[in-house]
Tab-separated table of C-alpha atoms and ligand atoms in Angstrom:
chain	number	residue	atom	x	y	z
A	22	UNK	CA	92.100	116.908	126.563
A	23	UNK	CA	93.578	113.626	125.367
A	24	UNK	CA	97.168	113.763	124.255
A	25	UNK	CA	98.048	112.939	120.660
A	26	UNK	CA	99.733	109.528	120.690
A	27	UNK	CA	103.367	109.676	119.628
A	28	UNK	CA	102.841	107.462	116.594
A	29	UNK	CA	100.610	110.172	115.097
A	30	UNK	CA	103.579	112.534	115.052
A	31	UNK	CA	105.698	113.060	111.989
A	32	UNK	CA	109.479	112.833	112.361
A	33	UNK	CA	109.676	116.628	112.259
A	34	UNK	CA	107.073	116.882	115.040
A	35	UNK	CA	108.839	114.280	117.200
A	36	UNK	CA	112.067	116.220	116.926
A	37	UNK	CA	110.333	119.461	117.785
A	38	UNK	CA	108.598	118.043	120.841
A	39	UNK	CA	111.890	116.558	122.033
A	40	UNK	CA	113.815	119.797	121.494
A	41	UNK	CA	111.120	121.777	123.336
A	42	UNK	CA	111.359	119.395	126.276
A	43	UNK	CA	107.850	117.951	125.961
A	44	UNK	CA	109.218	114.399	125.814
A	45	UNK	CA	112.519	112.836	126.744
A	46	UNK	CA	114.329	110.783	124.129
A	47	UNK	CA	114.074	107.817	126.489
A	48	UNK	CA	110.275	108.163	126.637
A	49	UNK	CA	110.115	108.296	122.842
A	50	UNK	CA	112.433	105.295	122.511
A	51	UNK	CA	110.422	103.285	125.029
A	52	UNK	CA	107.141	104.140	123.324
A	53	UNK	CA	108.293	102.955	119.911
A	54	UNK	CA	110.095	99.903	121.291
A	55	UNK	CA	106.854	98.899	122.960
A	56	UNK	CA	105.017	99.281	119.660
A	57	UNK	CA	107.602	97.199	117.865
A	58	UNK	CA	107.478	94.456	120.493
A	59	UNK	CA	103.699	94.456	120.410
A	60	UNK	CA	103.240	94.341	116.657
A	61	UNK	CA	106.309	92.822	115.066
A	62	UNK	CA	105.265	89.227	115.388
A	63	UNK	CA	102.129	89.923	113.381
A	64	UNK	CA	103.859	92.165	110.882
A	65	UNK	CA	107.286	90.543	110.408
A	66	UNK	CA	108.777	93.949	109.687
A	67	UNK	CA	111.959	93.653	111.769
A	68	UNK	CA	114.586	90.922	111.611
A	69	UNK	CA	116.338	92.372	114.647
A	70	UNK	CA	115.336	94.950	117.218
A	71	UNK	CA	118.116	97.048	118.711
A	72	UNK	CA	116.418	97.978	121.998
A	73	UNK	CA	119.390	98.321	124.389
A	74	UNK	CA	121.430	100.207	121.790
A	75	UNK	CA	118.505	102.547	121.118
A	76	UNK	CA	117.968	103.260	124.819
A	77	UNK	CA	121.663	104.045	125.344
A	78	UNK	CA	121.546	106.514	122.490
A	79	UNK	CA	118.342	108.037	123.901
A	80	UNK	CA	119.950	108.507	127.325
A	81	UNK	CA	122.937	110.183	125.674
A	82	UNK	CA	120.554	112.455	123.776
A	83	UNK	CA	118.741	113.463	126.935
A	84	UNK	CA	122.107	114.397	128.479
A	85	UNK	CA	122.983	116.360	125.362
A	86	UNK	CA	119.756	118.315	125.639
A	87	UNK	CA	120.295	118.899	129.360
A	88	UNK	CA	123.692	120.430	128.545
A	89	UNK	CA	122.247	122.623	125.791
A	90	UNK	CA	124.352	120.955	123.141
A	91	UNK	CA	123.463	121.073	119.454
A	92	UNK	CA	120.694	118.617	118.585
A	93	UNK	CA	120.719	117.043	115.125
A	94	UNK	CA	118.074	117.237	112.417
A	95	UNK	CA	116.656	113.863	113.416
A	96	UNK	CA	117.007	114.188	117.167
A	97	UNK	CA	114.964	111.452	118.889
A	98	UNK	CA	113.359	110.276	115.638
A	99	UNK	CA	112.960	106.473	115.516
A	100	UNK	CA	114.571	105.255	112.289
A	101	UNK	CA	114.698	101.668	110.985
A	102	UNK	CA	117.487	100.353	108.747
A	103	UNK	CA	117.004	97.819	105.954
A	104	UNK	CA	119.026	94.766	106.831
A	105	UNK	CA	121.358	95.058	103.860
A	106	UNK	CA	123.083	98.147	105.314
A	107	UNK	CA	125.757	97.900	107.942
A	108	UNK	CA	125.488	99.073	111.494
A	109	UNK	CA	128.905	98.490	113.032
A	110	UNK	CA	129.013	95.398	115.270
A	111	UNK	CA	125.451	94.363	114.455
A	112	UNK	CA	124.293	91.502	112.227
A	113	UNK	CA	123.678	92.347	108.557
A	114	UNK	CA	121.740	89.300	107.334
A	115	UNK	CA	120.497	90.631	103.961
A	116	UNK	CA	117.478	88.394	104.610
A	117	UNK	CA	119.761	85.444	103.793
A	118	UNK	CA	120.787	82.351	105.723
A	119	UNK	CA	124.235	82.914	104.280
A	120	UNK	CA	124.850	85.903	106.525
A	121	UNK	CA	122.849	84.865	109.594
A	122	UNK	CA	126.004	85.165	111.725
A	123	UNK	CA	127.729	88.044	109.937
A	124	UNK	CA	128.540	91.039	112.116
A	125	UNK	CA	129.424	94.184	110.209
A	126	UNK	CA	132.893	95.466	111.013
A	127	UNK	CA	132.060	99.018	109.901
A	128	UNK	CA	129.170	101.434	109.512
A	129	UNK	CA	127.361	102.303	106.264
A	130	UNK	CA	127.743	106.001	105.463
A	131	UNK	CA	123.961	106.503	105.393
A	132	UNK	CA	123.659	104.968	108.862
A	133	UNK	CA	126.543	107.063	110.186
A	134	UNK	CA	124.936	110.251	108.852
A	135	UNK	CA	121.578	109.359	110.411
A	136	UNK	CA	123.272	108.747	113.748
A	137	UNK	CA	125.215	111.990	113.475
A	138	UNK	CA	121.844	113.732	113.131
A	139	UNK	CA	120.822	112.051	116.400
A	140	UNK	CA	118.323	109.543	115.009
A	141	UNK	CA	117.360	106.641	117.261
A	142	UNK	CA	118.011	103.435	115.321
A	143	UNK	CA	115.213	100.988	116.126
A	144	UNK	CA	116.365	97.848	114.309
A	145	UNK	CA	117.050	96.085	111.046
A	146	UNK	CA	114.145	95.441	108.698
A	147	UNK	CA	113.062	92.411	106.714
A	148	UNK	CA	113.728	92.100	102.991
A	149	UNK	CA	113.779	89.691	100.097
A	150	UNK	CA	117.084	87.838	100.200
A	151	UNK	CA	119.821	90.182	98.956
A	152	UNK	CA	117.043	92.599	97.928
A	153	UNK	CA	115.905	90.324	95.097
A	154	UNK	CA	112.142	90.331	94.931
A	155	UNK	CA	108.968	92.388	94.859
A	156	UNK	CA	106.986	90.846	97.711
A	157	UNK	CA	109.292	90.076	100.659
A	158	UNK	CA	108.363	86.426	100.184
A	159	UNK	CA	111.996	85.645	99.397
A	160	UNK	CA	113.212	86.520	102.880
A	161	UNK	CA	114.974	83.436	104.253
A	162	UNK	CA	113.518	84.161	107.723
A	163	UNK	CA	109.823	85.013	107.636
A	164	UNK	CA	107.403	86.953	105.527
A	165	UNK	CA	106.582	90.574	106.184
A	166	UNK	CA	102.918	91.575	105.973
A	167	UNK	CA	101.052	94.615	104.732
A	168	UNK	CA	99.679	96.715	107.629
A	169	UNK	CA	96.540	97.522	105.601
A	170	UNK	CA	95.726	93.837	105.121
A	171	UNK	CA	97.892	91.234	106.779
A	172	UNK	CA	97.082	88.709	104.046
A	173	UNK	CA	98.761	90.916	101.489
A	174	UNK	CA	102.383	91.588	100.671
A	175	UNK	CA	103.948	94.846	101.860
A	176	UNK	CA	105.886	94.785	98.573
A	177	UNK	CA	109.575	94.244	98.190
A	178	UNK	CA	112.331	94.088	98.496
A	179	UNK	CA	112.247	96.724	101.264
A	180	UNK	CA	108.900	95.409	102.536
A	181	UNK	CA	109.978	95.406	106.182
A	182	UNK	CA	110.924	99.086	106.068
A	183	UNK	CA	107.677	100.063	104.357
A	184	UNK	CA	105.583	98.017	106.800
A	185	UNK	CA	107.484	99.453	109.790
A	186	UNK	CA	106.797	103.043	108.705
A	187	UNK	CA	103.224	102.384	107.598
A	188	UNK	CA	102.355	100.809	110.984
A	189	UNK	CA	104.256	103.633	112.702
A	190	UNK	CA	106.776	101.325	114.379
A	191	UNK	CA	109.396	103.792	113.161
A	192	UNK	CA	108.828	107.174	111.544
A	193	UNK	CA	111.584	106.936	108.958
A	194	UNK	CA	113.260	103.876	107.454
A	195	UNK	CA	115.969	103.337	104.903
A	196	UNK	CA	115.506	101.227	101.817
A	197	UNK	CA	117.597	100.342	98.805
A	198	UNK	CA	116.129	100.619	95.330
A	199	UNK	CA	117.678	98.663	92.455
A	200	UNK	CA	114.511	98.307	90.396
A	201	UNK	CA	111.787	99.735	92.612
A	202	UNK	CA	112.396	98.314	96.059
A	203	UNK	CA	111.667	101.587	97.814
A	204	UNK	CA	108.876	102.949	95.641
A	205	UNK	CA	106.770	99.815	95.149
A	206	UNK	CA	106.598	98.869	98.876
A	207	UNK	CA	105.941	102.527	99.733
A	208	UNK	CA	103.032	102.501	97.273
A	209	UNK	CA	101.704	99.197	98.627
A	210	UNK	CA	101.873	100.387	102.252
A	211	UNK	CA	100.574	103.940	101.790
A	212	UNK	CA	103.756	105.801	102.761
A	213	UNK	CA	106.178	108.032	100.893
A	214	UNK	CA	109.259	106.393	99.365
A	215	UNK	CA	112.086	108.159	97.617
A	216	UNK	CA	114.774	106.899	95.272
A	217	UNK	CA	117.309	109.705	94.840
A	218	UNK	CA	119.429	110.430	91.758
A	219	UNK	CA	122.013	107.656	91.384
A	220	UNK	CA	125.002	108.662	93.491
A	221	UNK	CA	123.158	111.154	95.697
A	222	UNK	CA	123.316	108.863	98.733
A	223	UNK	CA	126.478	106.883	99.387
A	224	UNK	CA	126.316	103.132	98.809
A	225	UNK	CA	129.248	102.558	101.155
A	226	UNK	CA	128.187	99.840	103.568
A	227	UNK	CA	125.207	98.736	101.472
A	228	UNK	CA	125.595	95.102	100.413
A	229	UNK	CA	125.740	95.371	96.618
A	230	UNK	CA	123.065	93.854	94.382
A	231	UNK	CA	123.311	95.671	91.034
A	232	UNK	CA	125.941	98.320	91.606
A	233	UNK	CA	125.051	100.506	88.610
A	234	UNK	CA	121.403	100.563	89.731
A	235	UNK	CA	121.457	100.446	93.557
A	236	UNK	CA	120.489	103.574	95.438
A	237	UNK	CA	119.684	104.082	99.114
A	238	UNK	CA	116.721	106.274	99.985
A	239	UNK	CA	114.176	106.962	102.739
A	240	UNK	CA	110.635	105.925	103.608
A	241	UNK	CA	108.575	108.330	105.713
A	242	UNK	CA	105.020	109.223	106.646
A	243	UNK	CA	105.214	112.612	104.951
A	244	UNK	CA	107.112	114.339	102.160
A	245	UNK	CA	108.484	116.822	104.687
A	246	UNK	CA	110.122	113.919	106.530
A	247	UNK	CA	111.576	112.613	103.268
A	248	UNK	CA	113.180	116.040	102.838
A	249	UNK	CA	114.514	115.873	106.389
A	250	UNK	CA	116.019	112.450	105.753
A	251	UNK	CA	117.525	113.542	102.435
A	252	UNK	CA	119.112	116.591	104.029
A	253	UNK	CA	120.755	114.142	106.415
A	254	UNK	CA	121.927	111.395	104.048
A	255	UNK	CA	122.217	113.138	100.673
A	256	UNK	CA	125.898	113.920	101.052
A	257	UNK	CA	129.091	113.319	99.158
A	258	UNK	CA	131.091	110.364	100.438
A	259	UNK	CA	134.703	109.755	99.405
A	260	UNK	CA	134.308	106.058	100.247
A	261	UNK	CA	131.904	105.481	97.321
A	262	UNK	CA	133.480	106.184	93.934
A	263	UNK	CA	130.044	106.821	92.390
A	264	UNK	CA	129.009	109.331	95.062
A	265	UNK	CA	128.133	112.698	93.528
A	266	UNK	CA	130.719	115.265	94.512
A	267	UNK	CA	128.203	118.034	95.109
A	268	UNK	CA	127.309	120.115	98.141
A	269	UNK	CA	124.404	118.836	100.247
A	270	UNK	CA	121.131	120.402	99.194
A	271	UNK	CA	118.478	121.981	101.303
A	272	UNK	CA	114.927	121.014	100.543
A	273	UNK	CA	112.620	124.022	100.825
A	274	UNK	CA	109.064	122.879	100.420
A	275	UNK	CA	105.905	124.813	99.711
A	276	UNK	CA	106.070	125.620	96.003
A	277	UNK	CA	102.957	125.392	93.898
A	278	UNK	CA	102.919	123.753	90.490
A	279	UNK	CA	102.310	126.829	88.389
A	280	UNK	CA	104.307	126.685	85.128
A	281	UNK	CA	105.307	123.086	85.831
A	282	UNK	CA	104.885	120.622	82.990
A	283	UNK	CA	104.198	117.005	83.833
A	284	UNK	CA	104.921	114.500	81.064
A	285	UNK	CA	102.585	111.542	80.584
A	286	UNK	CA	103.857	108.588	78.543
A	287	UNK	CA	100.331	107.786	77.354
A	288	UNK	CA	101.188	105.082	74.899
A	289	UNK	CA	103.432	103.231	77.344
A	290	UNK	CA	100.616	103.331	79.921
A	291	UNK	CA	98.056	102.005	77.469
A	292	UNK	CA	97.697	98.588	79.079
A	293	UNK	CA	96.810	99.850	82.543
A	294	UNK	CA	93.749	98.124	83.962
A	295	UNK	CA	90.609	100.329	83.965
A	296	UNK	CA	90.604	100.965	87.724
A	297	UNK	CA	94.294	101.910	87.785
A	298	UNK	CA	93.801	104.106	84.739
A	299	UNK	CA	90.858	105.955	86.239
A	300	UNK	CA	92.794	106.465	89.458
A	301	UNK	CA	95.822	107.790	87.598
A	302	UNK	CA	93.617	110.225	85.661
A	303	UNK	CA	92.222	111.515	88.972
A	304	UNK	CA	95.783	112.073	90.194
A	305	UNK	CA	96.580	114.047	87.055
A	306	UNK	CA	93.496	116.144	87.660
A	307	UNK	CA	94.872	117.038	91.106
A	308	UNK	CA	98.205	118.074	89.568
A	309	UNK	CA	96.355	120.255	87.058
A	310	UNK	CA	94.245	121.822	89.767
A	311	UNK	CA	97.525	122.884	91.395
A	312	UNK	CA	98.562	124.749	88.263
A	313	UNK	CA	100.574	122.108	86.398
A	314	UNK	CA	100.003	121.387	82.735
A	315	UNK	CA	100.177	117.827	81.506
A	316	UNK	CA	101.861	117.061	78.194
A	317	UNK	CA	102.079	113.821	76.252
A	318	UNK	CA	105.548	112.395	75.873
A	319	UNK	CA	106.897	109.372	74.073
A	320	UNK	CA	108.617	106.818	76.262
A	321	UNK	CA	107.574	103.735	74.309
A	322	UNK	CA	111.049	102.318	74.685
A	323	UNK	CA	110.315	101.659	78.339
A	324	UNK	CA	108.515	98.493	77.306
A	325	UNK	CA	112.000	96.948	77.072
A	326	UNK	CA	112.955	97.993	80.611
A	327	UNK	CA	112.147	94.705	82.305
A	328	UNK	CA	114.112	92.662	79.774
A	329	UNK	CA	117.081	95.022	80.015
A	330	UNK	CA	116.945	95.098	83.811
A	331	UNK	CA	116.815	91.345	84.264
A	332	UNK	CA	119.909	90.999	82.089
A	333	UNK	CA	121.946	93.791	83.663
A	334	UNK	CA	120.811	93.366	87.268
A	335	UNK	CA	121.428	89.610	87.229
A	336	UNK	CA	124.830	90.070	85.552
A	337	UNK	CA	125.850	92.525	88.254
A	338	UNK	CA	124.338	90.386	91.002
A	339	UNK	CA	126.161	87.245	89.841
A	340	UNK	CA	129.409	89.225	89.913
A	341	UNK	CA	128.752	90.871	93.277
A	342	UNK	CA	127.660	87.640	94.925
A	343	UNK	CA	130.824	85.831	93.852
A	344	UNK	CA	132.388	87.161	97.051
A	345	UNK	CA	130.197	84.863	99.153
A	346	UNK	CA	132.570	81.949	99.025
A	347	UNK	CA	132.205	80.344	102.443
A	348	UNK	CA	135.549	81.765	103.493
A	349	UNK	CA	135.219	85.479	103.960
A	350	UNK	CA	131.671	86.097	105.107
A	351	UNK	CA	128.904	84.186	106.835
A	352	UNK	CA	128.453	80.455	106.759
A	353	UNK	CA	130.879	77.710	105.763
A	354	UNK	CA	129.469	74.271	104.895
A	355	UNK	CA	130.431	71.818	107.620
A	356	UNK	CA	130.757	68.870	105.243
A	357	UNK	CA	133.138	70.593	102.861
A	358	UNK	CA	136.481	68.831	102.594
A	359	UNK	CA	138.131	70.427	99.583
A	360	UNK	CA	138.365	74.070	98.534
A	361	UNK	CA	135.863	73.529	95.723
A	362	UNK	CA	133.453	71.971	98.187
A	363	UNK	CA	133.800	74.977	100.481
A	364	UNK	CA	132.609	77.191	97.645
A	365	UNK	CA	129.963	74.869	96.272
A	366	UNK	CA	128.372	73.560	99.420
A	367	UNK	CA	128.441	76.877	101.266
A	368	UNK	CA	126.683	78.573	98.361
A	369	UNK	CA	124.268	75.698	97.989
A	370	UNK	CA	123.303	75.828	101.667
A	371	UNK	CA	123.471	79.582	102.110
A	372	UNK	CA	121.551	80.968	99.132
A	373	UNK	CA	117.820	80.594	98.519
A	374	UNK	CA	116.152	79.690	95.225
A	375	UNK	CA	115.591	83.174	93.858
A	376	UNK	CA	119.198	84.184	94.483
A	377	UNK	CA	120.501	81.004	92.853
A	378	UNK	CA	118.257	81.590	89.871
A	379	UNK	CA	119.609	85.101	89.422
A	380	UNK	CA	123.215	83.975	89.765
A	381	UNK	CA	122.616	81.404	87.023
A	382	UNK	CA	120.898	83.943	84.761
A	383	UNK	CA	123.638	86.518	85.350
A	384	UNK	CA	126.396	84.009	84.715
A	385	UNK	CA	124.662	82.924	81.529
A	386	UNK	CA	124.299	86.428	80.064
A	387	UNK	CA	127.949	87.145	80.819
A	388	UNK	CA	129.294	83.876	79.438
A	389	UNK	CA	131.661	84.072	76.465
A	390	UNK	CA	129.207	82.918	73.802
A	391	UNK	CA	126.300	85.086	74.926
A	392	UNK	CA	127.836	88.312	76.135
A	393	UNK	CA	127.307	90.145	72.847
A	394	UNK	CA	123.821	88.788	72.319
A	395	UNK	CA	122.507	89.672	75.778
A	396	UNK	CA	124.687	91.779	78.014
A	397	UNK	CA	126.067	94.172	75.409
A	398	UNK	CA	122.724	94.526	73.668
A	399	UNK	CA	121.045	95.312	76.968
A	400	UNK	CA	123.652	98.001	77.656
A	401	UNK	CA	122.833	99.578	74.290
A	402	UNK	CA	119.107	99.591	74.999
A	403	UNK	CA	119.863	101.111	78.409
A	404	UNK	CA	121.571	103.990	76.603
A	405	UNK	CA	118.521	104.420	74.370
A	406	UNK	CA	116.315	104.568	77.475
A	407	UNK	CA	118.548	107.269	78.958
A	408	UNK	CA	118.351	109.217	75.669
A	409	UNK	CA	114.558	108.910	75.549
A	410	UNK	CA	114.257	110.355	79.044
A	411	UNK	CA	116.589	113.212	78.036
A	412	UNK	CA	114.337	113.979	75.085
A	413	UNK	CA	111.227	113.767	77.249
A	414	UNK	CA	112.680	116.192	79.790
A	415	UNK	CA	113.191	118.723	77.016
A	416	UNK	CA	109.418	119.208	77.095
A	417	UNK	CA	108.516	118.521	80.730
A	418	UNK	CA	109.808	118.988	84.293
A	419	UNK	CA	108.790	115.576	85.598
A	420	UNK	CA	107.181	112.384	84.338
A	421	UNK	CA	104.133	110.912	86.095
A	422	UNK	CA	103.269	107.211	86.219
A	423	UNK	CA	101.619	104.836	88.624
A	424	UNK	CA	104.047	103.117	91.000
A	425	UNK	CA	102.832	99.610	90.209
A	426	UNK	CA	100.193	98.017	87.993
A	427	UNK	CA	97.892	97.377	90.978
A	428	UNK	CA	97.682	97.671	94.757
A	429	UNK	CA	99.303	95.088	97.066
A	430	UNK	CA	98.518	91.527	96.020
A	431	UNK	CA	97.740	88.673	98.433
A	432	UNK	CA	100.776	86.775	99.723
A	433	UNK	CA	101.579	83.652	97.706
A	434	UNK	CA	99.228	84.699	94.905
A	435	UNK	CA	101.898	85.263	92.242
A	436	UNK	CA	103.718	82.045	91.490
A	437	UNK	CA	104.886	82.751	87.982
A	438	UNK	CA	108.288	84.485	88.185
A	439	UNK	CA	107.678	86.443	84.993
A	440	UNK	CA	104.433	87.828	86.356
A	441	UNK	CA	106.319	88.844	89.504
A	442	UNK	CA	109.032	90.558	87.434
A	443	UNK	CA	106.328	92.509	85.576
A	444	UNK	CA	105.410	94.176	88.864
A	445	UNK	CA	108.426	96.442	88.332
A	446	UNK	CA	107.475	97.754	84.908
A	447	UNK	CA	106.948	101.330	86.148
A	448	UNK	CA	109.787	101.531	88.646
A	449	UNK	CA	112.737	99.999	86.786
A	450	UNK	CA	113.107	102.792	84.174
A	451	UNK	CA	114.276	105.334	86.785
A	452	UNK	CA	117.023	102.936	87.930
A	453	UNK	CA	118.200	102.247	84.397
A	454	UNK	CA	118.500	105.986	83.788
A	455	UNK	CA	119.787	106.913	87.272
A	456	UNK	CA	116.882	109.306	87.797
A	457	UNK	CA	115.305	110.517	91.042
A	458	UNK	CA	111.789	109.142	91.566
A	459	UNK	CA	109.262	109.423	94.352
A	460	UNK	CA	106.235	107.370	95.292
A	461	UNK	CA	103.564	109.349	97.105
A	462	UNK	CA	100.259	107.974	98.439
A	463	UNK	CA	97.472	108.809	96.011
A	464	UNK	CA	94.368	107.153	97.436
A	465	UNK	CA	92.805	103.719	97.749
A	466	UNK	CA	91.360	101.183	95.331
A	467	UNK	CA	88.071	99.306	95.577
A	468	UNK	CA	89.703	96.800	97.985
A	469	UNK	CA	90.594	99.725	100.264
A	470	UNK	CA	94.287	99.155	99.621
A	471	UNK	CA	96.642	102.103	99.110
A	472	UNK	CA	97.818	103.225	95.689
A	473	UNK	CA	100.777	105.426	94.813
A	474	UNK	CA	101.602	108.097	92.285
A	475	UNK	CA	105.143	108.122	90.976
A	476	UNK	CA	106.933	111.262	89.825
A	477	UNK	CA	110.263	110.919	88.040
A	478	UNK	CA	112.611	113.870	87.535
A	479	UNK	CA	115.746	114.650	85.525
A	480	UNK	CA	119.081	113.680	87.073
A	481	UNK	CA	120.116	115.930	89.993
A	482	UNK	CA	116.637	117.465	90.213
A	483	UNK	CA	115.958	115.847	93.580
A	484	UNK	CA	114.846	119.072	95.235
A	485	UNK	CA	112.212	120.150	92.686
A	486	UNK	CA	110.859	116.607	92.479
A	487	UNK	CA	110.301	116.476	96.207
A	488	UNK	CA	108.652	119.894	96.000
A	489	UNK	CA	106.157	118.628	93.394
A	490	UNK	CA	105.369	115.581	95.515
A	491	UNK	CA	104.860	117.842	98.509
A	492	UNK	CA	102.343	119.979	96.605
A	493	UNK	CA	100.431	116.827	95.609
A	494	UNK	CA	100.517	115.528	99.182
A	495	UNK	CA	99.250	118.808	100.629
A	496	UNK	CA	96.328	118.794	98.202
A	497	UNK	CA	95.369	115.156	98.812
A	498	UNK	CA	96.373	114.447	102.427
A	499	UNK	CA	96.533	110.675	101.934
A	500	UNK	CA	99.731	110.512	103.986
A	501	UNK	CA	97.619	111.285	107.064
A	502	UNK	CA	95.943	107.872	106.926
A	503	UNK	CA	97.165	105.219	109.341
A	504	UNK	CA	96.262	101.524	108.902
A	505	UNK	CA	93.369	100.953	111.364
A	506	UNK	CA	94.890	97.726	112.722
A	507	UNK	CA	97.875	99.679	114.016
A	508	UNK	CA	96.202	102.821	115.191
A	509	UNK	CA	95.279	102.075	118.778
A	510	UNK	CA	95.462	105.205	120.872
A	511	UNK	CA	98.328	103.923	122.999
A	512	UNK	CA	101.600	102.300	122.072
B	13	LIG	N1	111.827	93.766	92.383
B	13	LIG	C1	113.060	94.012	91.720
B	13	LIG	C2	113.905	92.765	91.717
B	13	LIG	O1	113.412	91.780	92.119
B	13	LIG	C3	113.768	95.173	92.340
B	13	LIG	C4	114.458	94.851	93.591
B	13	LIG	C5	115.163	96.025	94.194
B	13	LIG	O2	114.910	97.175	93.836
B	13	LIG	N2	116.073	95.731	95.101
B	13	LIG	O3	115.020	92.761	91.336
């Protein structure tokens, strides 16, 4: 009998086989490191690979097992970290030239919790610079590619994490989601991506983009593994003032959808292209076949989400990025002679075009003459969006929408920035309202590229939302599909 290759295992199965003694942690680490070394050049998923560190941790884990010590929830599971989260003493580049030499002096809480659960950290993944983008094309280093079609984007900004999990170079990865950066790449790469309720996962050690929107969450190859990751990282953290002070939850899966009402914002979804619409209707049929009822809800206000987001997110980004001054972090322009030149030239050299554009936009909407017209108005519309979701959840348990208007687009095919921003139309609302939202693989389009179904829940309802996604996954089984290019039977 041929043995199942390790990259066909889920995270839960890897842990189990390690705990049972079927594999050593070192063997698992070596297997996945080999895969990463073999495929990363083609895929561009990792900016740095932490091989020696990973092997040391694996050796320590094998000793732990030999001494019958407690083994964590993620024991021997290869986990990748988006390169805007700190691993102590390692580079955090944020996909930017600005931080190419910046070594983090401390550990992000999410990373610490993953390590405490005995995960094996594989490396840091590629992203759009400072997480600004929807295609990974704004990485200052190199592009990441979609494992289902290397000519296509893996999505963004967490494209490296999504590609790494989709190609099974790691079984779990972290992402950060400010306007869709976990869910859209998960949808494009055919894996599960989860944005928790705002505050559920600590942002301590995540380089801030839009602080009122940012949320760390996991990518995985199954909903069960998302639950495993959330049990590990969904914890209160006193180092993040917006961290929810609630006990960690346990994610029991296996519920059916009987008596569950799924809200469909029909009118808001009116402009979906025919193929996407037909696909979405098929997904709804699956939910109904599992016992759910679908109800129409009114979320027409969401048509303003993109406008509101690109005011608020850029305002927060311009403020957050003010700290990159050429003095405290990363590069300092060599030609700078005066203090002003240190600021100006370092920022000019260090930041890429998209980041500069957002800093200018954010500075503009916050400037004295325009604050009321843009920033304050956007805050008011944000409140209306929150209220509309509250009203919708009075008549349903979760809202269903596609993850993105289409499947992954070819690299370099979207040159109009507004068209690129429109990619986020279905993901941004959950960030504006702080809601938990999951992207679960829902099939393929006529180009054989993956599509995703998004379910959005009320605040704090992370556990039920993951349960609904699990029921959908069990009925459809699309998470079992591995991109053929990366499914050789050996590492
Ligand atoms: N694509 C969105 C943007 O460009 C969202 C990014 C994110 O979630 N980090 O801002």
